[in-house]
Amino acid sequence: MNSRKIAVVTGGSSGLGSALIDALKNDYFVVNISRSAATNADANIAADLTVEAGRLNAVNEIKNKFGRIDLLVNNAGIGAYGTFEELAMEEIRRLFEIDLFAPIEMTRILMPELQKTSGTVINIASMAAKIHVPAMGGYCAVKAAFAMFSETLRVEAGIKGVRVITVYPGRVNTGFSSRAIKYREVPNTPDNSGVSPHDFAASVIKTLKNPRRKRLFFPWWYRPGAWLVKLLLEEYYNRKNIQYWKLNDK
Ligand SMILES: NC(=O)c1ccc[n+]([C@@H]2O[C@H](COP(=O)([O-])OP(=O)(O)OC[C@H]3O[C@@H](n4cnc5c(N)ncnc54)[C@H](OP(=O)(O)O)[C@@H]3O)[C@@H](O)[C@H]2O)c1
């Protein structure tokens, strides 16, 4: 049994998860779950989270090895660039397995452990949950479902003393788009947006340390940006996206 607080981060082998591990290490013993190891984690559990048996083994290993859990960060996820006609059903299912069913199932199983420590769940959703993006409909759908799961869970889990924070990142430099399911090239990728994963992680830690915070939009201006588009600029936004993603070209 570990005497330090235990944080479990999914998808810590790269990008936002890796930056979150760096940021959490001062306060927690950090366990990463992904297919490849996170070199900066205190411990790694190898699992393919799209496979139900893989995620069940991973959570059981956490319970048996570490005996407690104080923080669960549901971060692992992939993107998908393509229209609904282009994405194959099996790819939409894979997207939903990793981005939605895996975090729901792991949270369900770990909730009794989190109740014992009055712990916290941080769910990494996306700004794609807040505004439609043509050619990213599958990703918007899965992140909207995950965000709603998270917002509802905050109330239900809160009754039993578990805090839930929903995080809505905009574009952050991680190489995420290069690892996505891809039928369309991303004209201006998240990989060159200039926002650093370490700045993102620092904002998440700040949110975690303030007990009154329920959610984080990062960078903050994405939220008013999404409102503005929906209220005043939706047709313009749609036309721009049709050009941007070359939706008329094939
Ligand atoms: N970067 C952005 O601009 C951005 C914006 C909004 C939301 N997000 C969300 O933030 C989260 C992290 O994204 P990121 O940018 O850090 O992406 P990333 O660099 O591609 O990292 C994704 C992580 O998920 C893990 N993962 C992927 N498939 C997996 C599987 N089948 N089983 C287990 N682990 C798996 C990967 O590990 P392995 O490959 O080693 O398994 C990796 O550690 C995702 O949920 C994403 O949707 C990102």
CSV table of C-alpha atoms and ligand atoms in Angstrom, one decimal:
chain,number,residue,atom,x,y,z
A,1,MET,CA,0.0,0.0,0.0
A,2,ASN,CA,1.4,3.4,-1.1
A,3,SER,CA,1.3,6.1,1.5
A,4,ARG,CA,1.3,8.9,-1.1
A,5,LYS,CA,-1.9,10.1,-2.8
A,6,ILE,CA,-2.5,8.1,-6.0
A,7,ALA,CA,-3.5,9.7,-9.3
A,8,VAL,CA,-4.4,7.6,-12.3
A,9,VAL,CA,-4.0,9.3,-15.7
A,10,THR,CA,-5.2,7.6,-18.9
A,11,GLY,CA,-3.3,8.4,-22.1
A,12,GLY,CA,-0.2,9.7,-20.3
A,13,SER,CA,2.2,8.4,-22.9
A,14,SER,CA,2.0,11.7,-24.9
A,15,GLY,CA,0.4,15.1,-25.3
A,16,LEU,CA,-1.9,16.5,-22.6
A,17,GLY,CA,-1.6,13.3,-20.5
A,18,SER,CA,2.2,13.5,-20.3
A,19,ALA,CA,2.1,17.2,-19.4
A,20,LEU,CA,-0.5,16.4,-16.7
A,21,ILE,CA,1.7,13.7,-15.2
A,22,ASP,CA,4.6,16.2,-14.9
A,23,ALA,CA,2.2,18.7,-13.2
A,24,LEU,CA,0.7,16.2,-10.8
A,25,LYS,CA,3.9,14.5,-9.7
A,26,ASN,CA,4.6,17.0,-6.9
A,27,ASP,CA,1.4,16.0,-5.1
A,28,TYR,CA,0.7,12.5,-6.3
A,29,PHE,CA,2.2,9.1,-7.1
A,30,VAL,CA,1.0,9.0,-10.7
A,31,VAL,CA,0.0,5.8,-12.5
A,32,ASN,CA,-0.4,6.0,-16.3
A,33,ILE,CA,-2.7,3.7,-18.3
A,34,SER,CA,-2.1,3.5,-22.1
A,35,ARG,CA,-0.7,1.1,-24.7
A,36,SER,CA,2.8,2.5,-24.6
A,37,ALA,CA,4.5,3.6,-21.3
A,38,ALA,CA,4.7,7.2,-20.0
A,39,THR,CA,8.4,7.6,-19.1
A,40,ASN,CA,7.6,10.3,-16.6
A,41,ALA,CA,5.0,8.3,-14.7
A,42,ASP,CA,5.7,6.6,-11.3
A,43,ALA,CA,4.1,3.4,-12.6
A,44,ASN,CA,2.6,2.2,-15.9
A,45,ILE,CA,-0.2,-0.2,-16.7
A,46,ALA,CA,-0.3,-1.3,-20.3
A,47,ALA,CA,-3.8,-1.5,-21.7
A,48,ASP,CA,-5.7,-1.0,-24.9
A,49,LEU,CA,-8.7,1.0,-23.6
A,50,THR,CA,-10.8,0.2,-26.7
A,51,VAL,CA,-11.0,-3.4,-25.4
A,52,GLU,CA,-13.3,-4.0,-22.5
A,53,ALA,CA,-11.1,-6.8,-21.0
A,54,GLY,CA,-8.1,-4.4,-21.3
A,55,ARG,CA,-9.7,-1.7,-19.2
A,56,LEU,CA,-11.2,-4.1,-16.7
A,57,ASN,CA,-7.8,-5.7,-16.1
A,58,ALA,CA,-6.2,-2.2,-15.8
A,59,VAL,CA,-8.7,-1.0,-13.1
A,60,ASN,CA,-8.4,-4.3,-11.2
A,61,GLU,CA,-4.6,-4.0,-11.3
A,62,ILE,CA,-4.9,-0.5,-9.8
A,63,LYS,CA,-7.2,-1.7,-7.0
A,64,ASN,CA,-4.9,-4.6,-6.1
A,65,LYS,CA,-1.5,-2.9,-6.5
A,66,PHE,CA,-2.2,0.5,-5.0
A,67,GLY,CA,-5.0,0.0,-2.6
A,68,ARG,CA,-6.4,3.5,-2.9
A,69,ILE,CA,-7.2,6.2,-5.6
A,70,ASP,CA,-7.4,9.9,-5.0
A,71,LEU,CA,-7.6,11.3,-8.5
A,72,LEU,CA,-8.8,9.8,-11.8
A,73,VAL,CA,-8.0,11.7,-15.0
A,74,ASN,CA,-9.9,10.4,-17.9
A,75,ASN,CA,-7.7,11.8,-20.7
A,76,ALA,CA,-7.0,9.1,-23.3
A,77,GLY,CA,-8.7,9.8,-26.6
A,78,ILE,CA,-8.4,10.0,-30.3
A,79,GLY,CA,-9.8,12.4,-32.9
A,80,ALA,CA,-11.6,11.7,-36.2
A,81,TYR,CA,-11.5,13.8,-39.3
A,82,GLY,CA,-14.1,12.9,-42.0
A,83,THR,CA,-17.7,13.3,-42.8
A,84,PHE,CA,-20.2,10.8,-41.4
A,85,GLU,CA,-20.4,9.2,-44.9
A,86,GLU,CA,-16.6,8.8,-44.9
A,87,LEU,CA,-16.2,7.3,-41.4
A,88,ALA,CA,-16.8,3.6,-41.4
A,89,MET,CA,-19.1,2.3,-38.7
A,90,GLU,CA,-16.3,0.3,-37.1
A,91,GLU,CA,-14.3,3.5,-36.8
A,92,ILE,CA,-17.2,5.4,-35.2
A,93,ARG,CA,-17.5,2.4,-32.7
A,94,ARG,CA,-13.7,2.5,-32.0
A,95,LEU,CA,-14.0,6.3,-31.4
A,96,PHE,CA,-16.8,5.8,-28.9
A,97,GLU,CA,-15.0,2.9,-27.1
A,98,ILE,CA,-11.9,5.0,-26.4
A,99,ASP,CA,-13.4,8.5,-25.9
A,100,LEU,CA,-16.7,7.5,-24.1
A,101,PHE,CA,-17.2,3.9,-23.0
A,102,ALA,CA,-13.7,3.4,-21.6
A,103,PRO,CA,-13.9,6.5,-19.2
A,104,ILE,CA,-17.5,5.7,-18.2
A,105,GLU,CA,-16.7,2.1,-17.4
A,106,MET,CA,-13.5,2.9,-15.5
A,107,THR,CA,-15.2,5.7,-13.5
A,108,ARG,CA,-18.0,3.4,-12.6
A,109,ILE,CA,-15.6,0.7,-11.3
A,110,LEU,CA,-13.3,3.1,-9.5
A,111,MET,CA,-16.1,5.2,-7.9
A,112,PRO,CA,-16.3,3.2,-4.7
A,113,GLU,CA,-12.5,3.7,-4.2
A,114,LEU,CA,-12.9,7.4,-5.0
A,115,GLN,CA,-15.7,7.7,-2.4
A,116,LYS,CA,-13.3,6.2,0.3
A,117,THR,CA,-10.8,9.0,-0.3
A,118,SER,CA,-13.3,11.8,-1.1
A,119,GLY,CA,-11.4,11.9,-4.4
A,120,THR,CA,-11.7,13.8,-7.7
A,121,VAL,CA,-12.4,12.8,-11.3
A,122,ILE,CA,-11.1,15.1,-14.1
A,123,ASN,CA,-12.7,14.4,-17.5
A,124,ILE,CA,-10.9,15.8,-20.5
A,125,ALA,CA,-13.7,16.6,-23.0
A,126,SER,CA,-13.2,19.1,-25.8
A,127,MET,CA,-14.5,22.4,-27.1
A,128,ALA,CA,-15.8,20.2,-29.9
A,129,ALA,CA,-18.5,19.3,-27.3
A,130,LYS,CA,-19.7,22.9,-27.4
A,131,ILE,CA,-19.8,23.7,-31.1
A,132,HIS,CA,-20.3,21.6,-34.2
A,133,VAL,CA,-17.3,21.3,-36.5
A,134,PRO,CA,-18.1,20.0,-40.0
A,135,ALA,CA,-15.9,17.0,-41.0
A,136,MET,CA,-15.5,16.3,-37.2
A,137,GLY,CA,-19.0,15.2,-36.5
A,138,GLY,CA,-18.0,11.9,-35.0
A,139,TYR,CA,-15.6,13.6,-32.6
A,140,CYS,CA,-18.1,16.4,-31.7
A,141,ALA,CA,-20.7,13.7,-31.0
A,142,VAL,CA,-18.5,11.6,-28.8
A,143,LYS,CA,-17.1,14.6,-26.9
A,144,ALA,CA,-20.6,16.1,-26.4
A,145,ALA,CA,-21.8,12.8,-24.9
A,146,PHE,CA,-18.7,12.6,-22.7
A,147,ALA,CA,-19.1,16.2,-21.5
A,148,MET,CA,-22.8,15.6,-20.6
A,149,PHE,CA,-21.8,12.4,-18.8
A,150,SER,CA,-19.3,14.4,-16.9
A,151,GLU,CA,-21.6,17.4,-16.0
A,152,THR,CA,-24.2,15.0,-14.7
A,153,LEU,CA,-21.7,12.9,-12.8
A,154,ARG,CA,-20.6,16.0,-11.0
A,155,VAL,CA,-23.9,16.3,-9.3
A,156,GLU,CA,-24.5,12.5,-8.7
A,157,ALA,CA,-20.9,11.9,-7.4
A,158,GLY,CA,-20.9,15.1,-5.5
A,159,ILE,CA,-23.6,13.8,-3.2
A,160,LYS,CA,-21.2,11.0,-2.1
A,161,GLY,CA,-18.2,13.4,-1.7
A,162,VAL,CA,-16.5,12.8,-5.0
A,163,ARG,CA,-15.6,16.0,-7.0
A,164,VAL,CA,-15.9,16.0,-10.8
A,165,ILE,CA,-14.2,18.6,-13.1
A,166,THR,CA,-15.0,18.8,-16.8
A,167,VAL,CA,-12.2,20.2,-19.0
A,168,TYR,CA,-12.9,21.7,-22.4
A,169,PRO,CA,-9.7,22.1,-24.3
A,170,GLY,CA,-9.4,24.0,-27.6
A,171,ARG,CA,-6.5,23.3,-29.8
A,172,VAL,CA,-3.3,22.4,-28.0
A,173,ASN,CA,0.0,21.4,-29.6
A,174,THR,CA,0.3,17.7,-29.1
A,175,GLY,CA,0.4,15.9,-32.4
A,176,PHE,CA,-3.2,14.7,-31.7
A,177,SER,CA,-4.3,15.2,-35.3
A,178,SER,CA,-1.5,13.1,-36.7
A,179,ARG,CA,-2.8,10.1,-34.6
A,180,ALA,CA,-6.5,10.6,-35.4
A,181,ILE,CA,-8.7,8.5,-37.7
A,182,LYS,CA,-8.3,10.6,-40.9
A,183,TYR,CA,-10.2,10.9,-44.1
A,184,ARG,CA,-9.3,14.5,-44.5
A,185,GLU,CA,-6.1,16.4,-44.0
A,186,VAL,CA,-6.4,19.0,-41.2
A,187,PRO,CA,-5.6,22.3,-42.9
A,188,ASN,CA,-4.5,24.0,-39.7
A,189,THR,CA,-3.7,21.3,-37.3
A,190,PRO,CA,-3.8,21.4,-33.5
A,191,ASP,CA,-0.1,20.6,-33.7
A,192,ASN,CA,0.9,24.1,-34.8
A,193,SER,CA,-1.7,26.1,-32.9
A,194,GLY,CA,1.0,27.5,-30.5
A,195,VAL,CA,-0.8,26.5,-27.2
A,196,SER,CA,1.5,24.5,-25.1
A,197,PRO,CA,0.4,21.3,-23.2
A,198,HIS,CA,2.3,22.5,-20.2
A,199,ASP,CA,0.3,25.7,-20.1
A,200,PHE,CA,-2.8,23.5,-20.4
A,201,ALA,CA,-1.6,21.3,-17.5
A,202,ALA,CA,-0.8,24.3,-15.3
A,203,SER,CA,-4.4,25.6,-15.8
A,204,VAL,CA,-5.8,22.1,-14.9
A,205,ILE,CA,-3.8,22.1,-11.7
A,206,LYS,CA,-5.0,25.6,-10.8
A,207,THR,CA,-8.6,24.5,-11.3
A,208,LEU,CA,-8.0,21.3,-9.2
A,209,LYS,CA,-6.6,23.4,-6.4
A,210,ASN,CA,-9.6,25.7,-6.3
A,211,PRO,CA,-12.5,23.7,-4.7
A,212,ARG,CA,-15.1,26.0,-6.2
A,213,ARG,CA,-14.2,25.3,-9.8
A,214,LYS,CA,-16.4,22.9,-11.7
A,215,ARG,CA,-15.0,23.2,-15.2
A,216,LEU,CA,-12.2,24.6,-17.3
A,217,PHE,CA,-12.3,26.1,-20.8
A,218,PHE,CA,-8.8,26.3,-22.2
A,219,PRO,CA,-7.8,28.7,-23.7
A,220,TRP,CA,-10.6,30.7,-22.0
A,221,TRP,CA,-11.6,32.7,-25.1
A,222,TYR,CA,-12.8,29.6,-26.9
A,223,ARG,CA,-16.0,29.7,-24.8
A,224,PRO,CA,-17.1,33.3,-25.7
A,225,GLY,CA,-15.9,32.5,-29.3
A,226,ALA,CA,-18.3,29.5,-29.5
A,227,TRP,CA,-21.2,31.7,-28.2
A,228,LEU,CA,-20.4,34.4,-30.7
A,229,VAL,CA,-20.4,32.0,-33.6
A,230,LYS,CA,-23.7,30.4,-32.5
A,231,LEU,CA,-25.5,33.7,-31.9
A,232,LEU,CA,-24.3,35.8,-34.8
A,233,LEU,CA,-21.9,34.1,-37.2
A,234,GLU,CA,-23.2,30.5,-37.7
A,235,GLU,CA,-23.8,30.7,-41.5
A,236,TYR,CA,-20.5,32.4,-42.0
A,237,TYR,CA,-18.8,29.8,-39.8
A,238,ASN,CA,-20.5,26.9,-41.8
A,239,ARG,CA,-19.4,28.4,-45.2
A,240,LYS,CA,-15.9,28.9,-44.0
A,241,ASN,CA,-15.8,25.3,-42.8
A,242,ILE,CA,-17.1,24.0,-46.1
A,243,GLN,CA,-14.1,25.8,-47.8
A,244,TYR,CA,-11.6,24.9,-45.1
A,245,TRP,CA,-12.3,21.2,-45.2
A,246,LYS,CA,-12.9,21.2,-49.0
A,247,LEU,CA,-16.3,19.5,-48.4
A,248,ASN,CA,-17.5,20.6,-51.9
A,249,ASP,CA,-14.4,19.0,-53.6
A,250,LYS,CA,-15.3,15.3,-53.3
B,1,LIG,N1,-4.7,18.3,-28.4
B,1,LIG,C1,-5.8,19.0,-28.6
B,1,LIG,O1,-5.9,20.0,-29.3
B,1,LIG,C2,-7.1,18.5,-27.9
B,1,LIG,C3,-8.2,19.4,-27.9
B,1,LIG,C4,-9.4,19.0,-27.3
B,1,LIG,C5,-9.4,17.8,-26.6
B,1,LIG,N2,-8.4,17.0,-26.6
B,1,LIG,C6,-8.5,15.7,-25.8
B,1,LIG,O2,-7.4,15.6,-24.9
B,1,LIG,C7,-7.1,14.2,-24.8
B,1,LIG,C8,-5.6,14.0,-25.0
B,1,LIG,O3,-5.3,14.4,-26.3
B,1,LIG,P1,-3.8,14.7,-26.8
B,1,LIG,O4,-3.9,15.8,-27.6
B,1,LIG,O5,-2.9,14.6,-25.6
B,1,LIG,O6,-3.6,13.4,-27.8
B,1,LIG,P2,-2.3,12.4,-27.9
B,1,LIG,O7,-1.0,13.2,-27.8
B,1,LIG,O8,-2.6,11.7,-29.2
B,1,LIG,O9,-2.5,11.4,-26.7
B,1,LIG,C9,-3.5,10.5,-26.7
B,1,LIG,C10,-3.2,9.5,-25.5
B,1,LIG,O10,-4.3,8.5,-25.5
B,1,LIG,C11,-3.7,7.3,-25.5
B,1,LIG,N3,-4.6,6.3,-26.3
B,1,LIG,C12,-5.0,6.4,-27.5
B,1,LIG,N4,-5.7,5.3,-27.9
B,1,LIG,C13,-5.6,4.5,-26.8
B,1,LIG,C14,-6.1,3.1,-26.6
B,1,LIG,N5,-6.7,2.5,-27.5
B,1,LIG,N6,-5.8,2.6,-25.4
B,1,LIG,C15,-5.1,3.3,-24.4
B,1,LIG,N7,-4.7,4.5,-24.6
B,1,LIG,C16,-4.9,5.1,-25.8
B,1,LIG,C17,-2.4,7.4,-26.2
B,1,LIG,O11,-1.5,6.4,-25.7
B,1,LIG,P3,-1.0,5.1,-26.5
B,1,LIG,O12,-1.0,5.5,-28.0
B,1,LIG,O13,0.3,4.8,-25.9
B,1,LIG,O14,-2.0,4.0,-26.2
B,1,LIG,C18,-1.9,8.8,-25.7
B,1,LIG,O15,-1.2,8.6,-24.5
B,1,LIG,C19,-8.0,13.4,-25.7
B,1,LIG,O16,-9.1,12.9,-25.0
B,1,LIG,C20,-8.4,14.5,-26.7
B,1,LIG,O17,-9.7,14.2,-27.3
B,1,LIG,C21,-7.2,17.3,-27.2
